[in-house]
mmCIF file of C-alpha atoms and ligand atoms in Angstrom:
data_model
loop_
_atom_site.group_PDB
_atom_site.id
_atom_site.type_symbol
_atom_site.label_atom_id
_atom_site.label_comp_id
_atom_site.label_asym_id
_atom_site.label_seq_id
_atom_site.Cartn_x
_atom_site.Cartn_y
_atom_site.Cartn_z
ATOM 1 C CA UNK A 30 -25.280 109.500 -27.454
ATOM 2 C CA UNK A 31 -22.851 112.129 -24.865
ATOM 3 C CA UNK A 32 -22.329 115.402 -25.102
ATOM 4 C CA UNK A 33 -19.075 117.139 -24.127
ATOM 5 C CA UNK A 34 -19.430 120.022 -21.648
ATOM 6 C CA UNK A 35 -18.336 123.278 -23.066
ATOM 7 C CA UNK A 36 -15.569 125.000 -20.793
ATOM 8 C CA UNK A 37 -15.630 128.081 -19.390
ATOM 9 C CA UNK A 38 -14.295 130.764 -21.579
ATOM 10 C CA UNK A 39 -12.147 132.836 -19.625
ATOM 11 C CA UNK A 40 -10.447 135.784 -21.668
ATOM 12 C CA UNK A 41 -7.255 137.287 -20.096
ATOM 13 C CA UNK A 42 -6.200 140.864 -21.575
ATOM 14 C CA UNK A 43 -2.622 141.399 -20.321
ATOM 15 C CA UNK A 44 -0.560 144.398 -20.937
ATOM 16 C CA UNK A 45 3.683 144.900 -20.390
ATOM 17 C CA UNK A 46 3.451 144.141 -17.152
ATOM 18 C CA UNK A 47 3.031 140.247 -17.455
ATOM 19 C CA UNK A 48 6.460 140.490 -19.052
ATOM 20 C CA UNK A 49 8.184 142.126 -16.995
ATOM 21 C CA UNK A 50 8.951 139.529 -14.502
ATOM 22 C CA UNK A 51 11.179 137.812 -17.647
ATOM 23 C CA UNK A 52 12.597 140.976 -17.929
ATOM 24 C CA UNK A 53 10.947 143.273 -20.420
ATOM 25 C CA UNK A 54 10.596 147.076 -19.924
ATOM 26 C CA UNK A 55 6.896 148.258 -19.795
ATOM 27 C CA UNK A 56 5.964 151.594 -21.105
ATOM 28 C CA UNK A 57 5.110 153.846 -18.383
ATOM 29 C CA UNK A 58 6.728 152.908 -15.533
ATOM 30 C CA UNK A 59 10.323 154.779 -14.337
ATOM 31 C CA UNK A 60 11.765 156.791 -17.080
ATOM 32 C CA UNK A 61 8.228 157.460 -18.951
ATOM 33 C CA UNK A 62 10.698 155.571 -21.901
ATOM 34 C CA UNK A 63 10.728 152.773 -23.717
ATOM 35 C CA UNK A 64 13.945 151.047 -24.176
ATOM 36 C CA UNK A 65 15.703 154.348 -24.080
ATOM 37 C CA UNK A 66 13.084 155.652 -26.587
ATOM 38 C CA UNK A 67 10.760 158.439 -26.569
ATOM 39 C CA UNK A 68 7.663 156.323 -28.313
ATOM 40 C CA UNK A 69 7.169 159.398 -30.836
ATOM 41 C CA UNK A 70 10.660 158.575 -32.300
ATOM 42 C CA UNK A 71 10.195 154.967 -32.804
ATOM 43 C CA UNK A 72 6.160 154.357 -32.327
ATOM 44 C CA UNK A 73 4.529 156.284 -35.372
ATOM 45 C CA UNK A 74 3.861 156.694 -38.479
ATOM 46 C CA UNK A 75 5.762 159.909 -38.716
ATOM 47 C CA UNK A 76 9.075 158.410 -37.199
ATOM 48 C CA UNK A 77 8.928 155.905 -40.038
ATOM 49 C CA UNK A 78 8.678 158.552 -42.585
ATOM 50 C CA UNK A 79 11.273 160.178 -41.128
ATOM 51 C CA UNK A 80 14.309 157.868 -40.249
ATOM 52 C CA UNK A 81 12.997 154.251 -41.174
ATOM 53 C CA UNK A 82 16.730 152.818 -40.681
ATOM 54 C CA UNK A 83 16.244 153.958 -37.321
ATOM 55 C CA UNK A 84 13.150 152.203 -36.526
ATOM 56 C CA UNK A 85 13.900 149.168 -38.311
ATOM 57 C CA UNK A 86 17.241 149.031 -36.223
ATOM 58 C CA UNK A 87 14.784 149.528 -32.798
ATOM 59 C CA UNK A 88 12.915 146.817 -33.891
ATOM 60 C CA UNK A 89 15.470 144.376 -34.835
ATOM 61 C CA UNK A 90 16.933 144.993 -31.068
ATOM 62 C CA UNK A 91 13.495 144.655 -29.548
ATOM 63 C CA UNK A 92 13.344 141.488 -31.127
ATOM 64 C CA UNK A 93 16.884 140.593 -30.146
ATOM 65 C CA UNK A 94 16.243 141.407 -27.009
ATOM 66 C CA UNK A 95 13.233 138.625 -26.811
ATOM 67 C CA UNK A 96 15.605 135.205 -27.732
ATOM 68 C CA UNK A 97 16.718 136.294 -24.248
ATOM 69 C CA UNK A 98 13.771 136.564 -22.069
ATOM 70 C CA UNK A 99 11.930 133.612 -21.158
ATOM 71 C CA UNK A 100 8.112 133.071 -19.930
ATOM 72 C CA UNK A 101 7.279 133.762 -16.738
ATOM 73 C CA UNK A 102 5.122 131.955 -13.730
ATOM 74 C CA UNK A 103 2.174 134.181 -15.079
ATOM 75 C CA UNK A 104 2.334 133.050 -18.460
ATOM 76 C CA UNK A 105 2.689 129.364 -17.253
ATOM 77 C CA UNK A 106 -0.003 129.634 -15.608
ATOM 78 C CA UNK A 107 -1.861 130.952 -18.359
ATOM 79 C CA UNK A 108 -1.397 128.009 -20.467
ATOM 80 C CA UNK A 109 -2.080 125.531 -17.874
ATOM 81 C CA UNK A 110 -5.345 126.769 -17.404
ATOM 82 C CA UNK A 111 -6.124 125.503 -21.302
ATOM 83 C CA UNK A 112 -7.016 122.005 -19.153
ATOM 84 C CA UNK A 113 -10.261 123.150 -17.677
ATOM 85 C CA UNK A 114 -11.057 126.390 -19.653
ATOM 86 C CA UNK A 115 -11.418 127.850 -23.207
ATOM 87 C CA UNK A 116 -8.469 130.690 -22.645
ATOM 88 C CA UNK A 117 -8.172 133.466 -24.773
ATOM 89 C CA UNK A 118 -5.392 135.789 -24.231
ATOM 90 C CA UNK A 119 -6.109 139.315 -25.871
ATOM 91 C CA UNK A 120 -2.799 141.095 -25.415
ATOM 92 C CA UNK A 121 -1.631 144.370 -26.028
ATOM 93 C CA UNK A 122 2.298 142.966 -26.256
ATOM 94 C CA UNK A 123 4.198 142.554 -29.468
ATOM 95 C CA UNK A 124 6.361 139.738 -27.638
ATOM 96 C CA UNK A 125 5.653 135.763 -27.954
ATOM 97 C CA UNK A 126 5.745 135.081 -24.315
ATOM 98 C CA UNK A 127 2.199 133.655 -24.546
ATOM 99 C CA UNK A 128 3.049 131.891 -27.422
ATOM 100 C CA UNK A 129 6.198 130.127 -25.742
ATOM 101 C CA UNK A 130 4.394 129.282 -22.945
ATOM 102 C CA UNK A 131 2.043 127.079 -24.629
ATOM 103 C CA UNK A 132 -0.858 129.949 -24.982
ATOM 104 C CA UNK A 133 -2.635 128.341 -27.952
ATOM 105 C CA UNK A 134 -5.678 130.952 -28.140
ATOM 106 C CA UNK A 135 -3.367 134.318 -28.489
ATOM 107 C CA UNK A 136 -4.435 137.384 -29.970
ATOM 108 C CA UNK A 137 -2.398 139.970 -30.779
ATOM 109 C CA UNK A 138 -3.680 143.682 -30.421
ATOM 110 C CA UNK A 139 -1.073 146.012 -31.049
ATOM 111 C CA UNK A 140 0.779 143.435 -33.401
ATOM 112 C CA UNK A 141 3.601 141.285 -33.353
ATOM 113 C CA UNK A 142 7.455 141.631 -33.210
ATOM 114 C CA UNK A 143 8.314 138.495 -35.463
ATOM 115 C CA UNK A 144 6.438 139.649 -38.300
ATOM 116 C CA UNK A 145 7.012 141.891 -41.014
ATOM 117 C CA UNK A 146 4.794 143.294 -43.586
ATOM 118 C CA UNK A 147 4.531 145.940 -46.492
ATOM 119 C CA UNK A 148 4.399 149.275 -45.572
ATOM 120 C CA UNK A 149 2.181 149.551 -47.632
ATOM 121 C CA UNK A 150 -0.396 146.878 -46.786
ATOM 122 C CA UNK A 151 -2.735 148.385 -43.701
ATOM 123 C CA UNK A 152 -4.404 144.928 -43.207
ATOM 124 C CA UNK A 153 -2.600 141.447 -41.549
ATOM 125 C CA UNK A 154 -2.666 139.382 -44.701
ATOM 126 C CA UNK A 155 0.423 139.681 -45.554
ATOM 127 C CA UNK A 156 1.427 139.526 -42.331
ATOM 128 C CA UNK A 157 3.895 136.066 -40.963
ATOM 129 C CA UNK A 158 6.762 135.549 -42.064
ATOM 130 C CA UNK A 159 9.835 137.520 -42.395
ATOM 131 C CA UNK A 160 10.873 138.272 -46.403
ATOM 132 C CA UNK A 161 14.017 139.671 -46.946
ATOM 133 C CA UNK A 162 15.286 140.109 -50.384
ATOM 134 C CA UNK A 163 12.565 138.401 -51.953
ATOM 135 C CA UNK A 164 13.635 135.265 -50.023
ATOM 136 C CA UNK A 165 11.764 133.891 -46.876
ATOM 137 C CA UNK A 166 14.332 134.015 -44.028
ATOM 138 C CA UNK A 167 13.352 133.462 -40.411
ATOM 139 C CA UNK A 168 14.758 136.642 -39.348
ATOM 140 C CA UNK A 169 15.564 138.531 -36.742
ATOM 141 C CA UNK A 170 16.974 141.335 -38.718
ATOM 142 C CA UNK A 171 15.373 143.668 -41.037
ATOM 143 C CA UNK A 172 16.842 146.419 -42.791
ATOM 144 C CA UNK A 173 16.154 149.123 -45.762
ATOM 145 C CA UNK A 174 15.548 147.352 -48.871
ATOM 146 C CA UNK A 175 14.520 144.412 -47.690
ATOM 147 C CA UNK A 176 11.408 143.614 -49.713
ATOM 148 C CA UNK A 177 7.575 141.625 -50.295
ATOM 149 C CA UNK A 178 7.660 139.926 -53.252
ATOM 150 C CA UNK A 179 5.952 143.083 -54.757
ATOM 151 C CA UNK A 180 9.328 145.317 -54.186
ATOM 152 C CA UNK A 181 7.450 147.220 -51.102
ATOM 153 C CA UNK A 182 9.612 147.765 -48.055
ATOM 154 C CA UNK A 183 8.857 145.989 -45.313
ATOM 155 C CA UNK A 184 7.611 147.207 -41.434
ATOM 156 C CA UNK A 185 7.103 145.954 -38.445
ATOM 157 C CA UNK A 186 3.752 144.318 -37.820
ATOM 158 C CA UNK A 187 3.529 146.797 -34.795
ATOM 159 C CA UNK A 188 0.342 148.803 -34.542
ATOM 160 C CA UNK A 189 1.808 152.536 -34.033
ATOM 161 C CA UNK A 190 0.331 155.755 -32.061
ATOM 162 C CA UNK A 191 -1.881 156.953 -34.561
ATOM 163 C CA UNK A 192 -2.652 154.513 -36.868
ATOM 164 C CA UNK A 193 -6.357 151.834 -36.324
ATOM 165 C CA UNK A 194 -6.439 148.785 -34.371
ATOM 166 C CA UNK A 195 -7.134 146.217 -37.318
ATOM 167 C CA UNK A 196 -8.020 143.331 -34.447
ATOM 168 C CA UNK A 197 -10.652 145.642 -32.308
ATOM 169 C CA UNK A 198 -13.347 143.926 -33.519
ATOM 170 C CA UNK A 199 -12.508 140.469 -33.402
ATOM 171 C CA UNK A 200 -11.152 141.302 -29.673
ATOM 172 C CA UNK A 201 -14.208 142.609 -28.567
ATOM 173 C CA UNK A 202 -15.828 140.035 -29.705
ATOM 174 C CA UNK A 203 -13.637 137.062 -27.580
ATOM 175 C CA UNK A 204 -14.612 139.588 -24.652
ATOM 176 C CA UNK A 205 -18.546 139.079 -25.469
ATOM 177 C CA UNK A 206 -17.895 135.390 -24.803
ATOM 178 C CA UNK A 207 -16.024 135.839 -21.740
ATOM 179 C CA UNK A 208 -17.524 133.461 -18.467
ATOM 180 C CA UNK A 209 -14.428 135.348 -16.564
ATOM 181 C CA UNK A 210 -12.045 137.669 -17.786
ATOM 182 C CA UNK A 211 -8.836 138.629 -16.468
ATOM 183 C CA UNK A 212 -6.912 142.335 -16.914
ATOM 184 C CA UNK A 213 -3.544 141.571 -15.830
ATOM 185 C CA UNK A 214 -0.014 144.215 -16.423
ATOM 186 C CA UNK A 215 -1.937 147.294 -18.151
ATOM 187 C CA UNK A 216 -1.620 150.623 -16.748
ATOM 188 C CA UNK A 217 -5.175 151.114 -18.910
ATOM 189 C CA UNK A 218 -4.173 153.924 -20.478
ATOM 190 C CA UNK A 219 -4.632 153.507 -23.859
ATOM 191 C CA UNK A 220 -7.456 153.182 -25.699
ATOM 192 C CA UNK A 221 -9.189 151.272 -27.477
ATOM 193 C CA UNK A 222 -7.740 148.414 -25.547
ATOM 194 C CA UNK A 223 -8.865 149.507 -22.513
ATOM 195 C CA UNK A 224 -12.232 149.597 -23.058
ATOM 196 C CA UNK A 225 -12.455 146.401 -24.073
ATOM 197 C CA UNK A 226 -13.692 145.526 -20.141
ATOM 198 C CA UNK A 227 -16.872 146.980 -20.888
ATOM 199 C CA UNK A 228 -17.432 144.327 -23.749
ATOM 200 C CA UNK A 229 -17.916 141.863 -21.400
ATOM 201 C CA UNK A 230 -21.226 140.435 -20.560
ATOM 202 C CA UNK A 231 -23.386 140.958 -17.303
ATOM 203 C CA UNK A 232 -22.822 138.239 -15.117
ATOM 204 C CA UNK A 233 -19.371 138.274 -16.522
ATOM 205 C CA UNK A 234 -16.511 138.373 -13.128
ATOM 206 C CA UNK A 235 -13.312 141.109 -13.921
ATOM 207 C CA UNK A 236 -10.304 140.383 -12.230
ATOM 208 C CA UNK A 237 -7.534 142.744 -12.424
ATOM 209 C CA UNK A 238 -3.398 141.908 -11.520
ATOM 210 C CA UNK A 239 -1.349 144.492 -10.959
ATOM 211 C CA UNK A 240 1.440 146.282 -8.283
ATOM 212 C CA UNK A 241 0.147 149.078 -8.490
ATOM 213 C CA UNK A 242 -2.929 150.186 -7.171
ATOM 214 C CA UNK A 243 -3.794 153.283 -9.413
ATOM 215 C CA UNK A 244 -4.531 151.151 -12.087
ATOM 216 C CA UNK A 245 -7.567 150.086 -11.441
ATOM 217 C CA UNK A 246 -9.032 153.814 -10.839
ATOM 218 C CA UNK A 247 -12.013 154.761 -13.307
ATOM 219 C CA UNK A 248 -12.511 150.907 -13.727
ATOM 220 C CA UNK A 249 -13.982 150.016 -10.260
ATOM 221 C CA UNK A 250 -17.477 149.709 -11.598
ATOM 222 C CA UNK A 251 -16.544 147.224 -13.771
ATOM 223 C CA UNK A 252 -14.194 144.769 -11.356
ATOM 224 C CA UNK A 253 -14.434 142.718 -9.165
ATOM 225 C CA UNK A 254 -11.820 141.157 -8.086
ATOM 226 C CA UNK A 255 -8.685 143.790 -7.450
ATOM 227 C CA UNK A 256 -5.084 141.724 -6.598
ATOM 228 C CA UNK A 257 -2.398 144.137 -5.599
ATOM 229 C CA UNK A 258 0.708 142.073 -6.792
ATOM 230 C CA UNK A 259 3.059 141.363 -9.348
ATOM 231 C CA UNK A 260 1.883 138.758 -12.259
ATOM 232 C CA UNK A 261 3.698 135.932 -11.450
ATOM 233 C CA UNK A 262 2.246 136.180 -7.537
ATOM 234 C CA UNK A 263 -1.572 137.646 -8.870
ATOM 235 C CA UNK A 264 -2.071 135.630 -12.193
ATOM 236 C CA UNK A 265 -1.478 132.230 -9.780
ATOM 237 C CA UNK A 266 -3.888 133.481 -6.703
ATOM 238 C CA UNK A 267 -6.613 134.608 -9.381
ATOM 239 C CA UNK A 268 -5.974 130.973 -11.189
ATOM 240 C CA UNK A 269 -5.875 129.032 -7.513
ATOM 241 C CA UNK A 270 -9.519 131.183 -7.184
ATOM 242 C CA UNK A 271 -10.965 130.353 -10.342
ATOM 243 C CA UNK A 272 -10.596 126.480 -10.223
ATOM 244 C CA UNK A 273 -12.358 126.100 -6.793
ATOM 245 C CA UNK A 274 -15.171 128.693 -8.208
HETATM 246 P P1 OAD B 308 2.388 150.091 -19.247
HETATM 247 O O1 OAD B 308 3.530 150.749 -19.457
HETATM 248 O O2 OAD B 308 1.300 151.495 -19.626
HETATM 249 O O3 OAD B 308 1.694 150.061 -17.834
HETATM 250 C C1 OAD B 308 2.794 148.899 -17.202
HETATM 251 C C2 OAD B 308 1.354 147.881 -16.119
HETATM 252 O O4 OAD B 308 1.997 147.382 -15.737
HETATM 253 C C3 OAD B 308 1.281 149.401 -15.245
HETATM 254 O O5 OAD B 308 -0.020 149.812 -14.609
HETATM 255 C C4 OAD B 308 2.252 148.619 -13.916
HETATM 256 O O6 OAD B 308 2.135 149.020 -12.932
HETATM 257 C C5 OAD B 308 2.524 146.837 -14.619
HETATM 258 N N1 OAD B 308 3.067 146.262 -13.695
HETATM 259 C C6 OAD B 308 4.601 146.593 -13.645
HETATM 260 N N2 OAD B 308 5.174 145.652 -12.986
HETATM 261 C C7 OAD B 308 4.563 144.348 -13.301
HETATM 262 C C8 OAD B 308 4.059 142.964 -12.857
HETATM 263 N N3 OAD B 308 5.803 142.589 -12.107
HETATM 264 N N4 OAD B 308 3.247 142.305 -12.414
HETATM 265 C C9 OAD B 308 1.955 142.968 -13.493
HETATM 266 N N5 OAD B 308 1.941 144.361 -13.130
HETATM 267 C C10 OAD B 308 2.869 145.039 -13.590
HETATM 268 O O7 OAD B 308 2.059 148.897 -21.000
HETATM 269 P P2 OAD B 308 0.469 148.412 -21.282
HETATM 270 O O8 OAD B 308 -0.496 149.045 -20.347
HETATM 271 O O9 OAD B 308 0.320 147.414 -21.743
HETATM 272 O O10 OAD B 308 0.890 150.504 -27.197
HETATM 273 O O11 OAD B 308 0.523 149.729 -22.615
HETATM 274 C C11 OAD B 308 -0.645 149.701 -23.451
HETATM 275 C C12 OAD B 308 0.033 150.165 -24.364
HETATM 276 O O12 OAD B 308 0.584 151.320 -24.453
HETATM 277 C C13 OAD B 308 0.952 149.228 -24.995
HETATM 278 O O13 OAD B 308 0.418 148.168 -25.519
HETATM 279 C C14 OAD B 308 1.913 149.821 -26.264
HETATM 280 C C15 OAD B 308 2.084 151.614 -25.227
HETATM 281 O O14 OAD B 308 1.642 152.185 -25.992
HETATM 282 C C16 OAD B 308 1.638 150.573 -28.736
HETATM 283 O O15 OAD B 308 2.471 150.067 -29.121
HETATM 284 C C17 OAD B 308 0.917 150.005 -29.818
#
């Protein structure tokens, strides 16, 4: 009888910065606006109650934008690592660049741009397909009057400010399995996501990649290696070190 050695579990906590070099803006760099909008105008339940059409249009634009960008070397090197490691991505991003790079285990903490759900459905079960006028379509556009089979208006499958984070428990469990943890491209400003680093077991080596040194402030006691670099360089360097460790 033979036994197969378990691949080491590598968990990656990614944020908007990993997609920056693909051409997607981050939330907190620069003008403080998300694609020219104040976050409270497009990413809160109050915004949805006030002007659904505007919110839907905003997310349609984000979806169209996604079609024009490609995964960058940081996304790709994480997908390539699957040959030797059990790589589990926990991303705060609503884009699909990890999946398009080839990563097979991706947990979206804050939802997914390419999914919608009935507005009365706070959970995840009905998510995953665009249902326009009762018909399943591939997207990308969702308007007022596009409803689920129960007749309920569809909304973006995105966690807005002030809403619960349904995938949090699964994310905490994933991080607790990590033999190595990489935190990349996140300002670590948004909770509960930022608190996930504290779910790593003792002995798990934690690395952080970010061009901005201030992102590690407050996390110095848990981060073993800080690589100050953009994701495309820093993640490649981290992966190189991981392979020879
Ligand atoms: P932020 O915009 O808060 O932070 C982006 C981080 O990426 C910053 O720390 C930058 O220094 C870093 N960065 C910039 N360019 C980079 C590059 N080329 N390579 C690597 N890092 C780079 O984005 P998040 O931390 O992801 O939530 O924001 C967390 C959450 O806040 C988002 O998921 C979103 C937002 O509001 C929801 O939508 C619920």
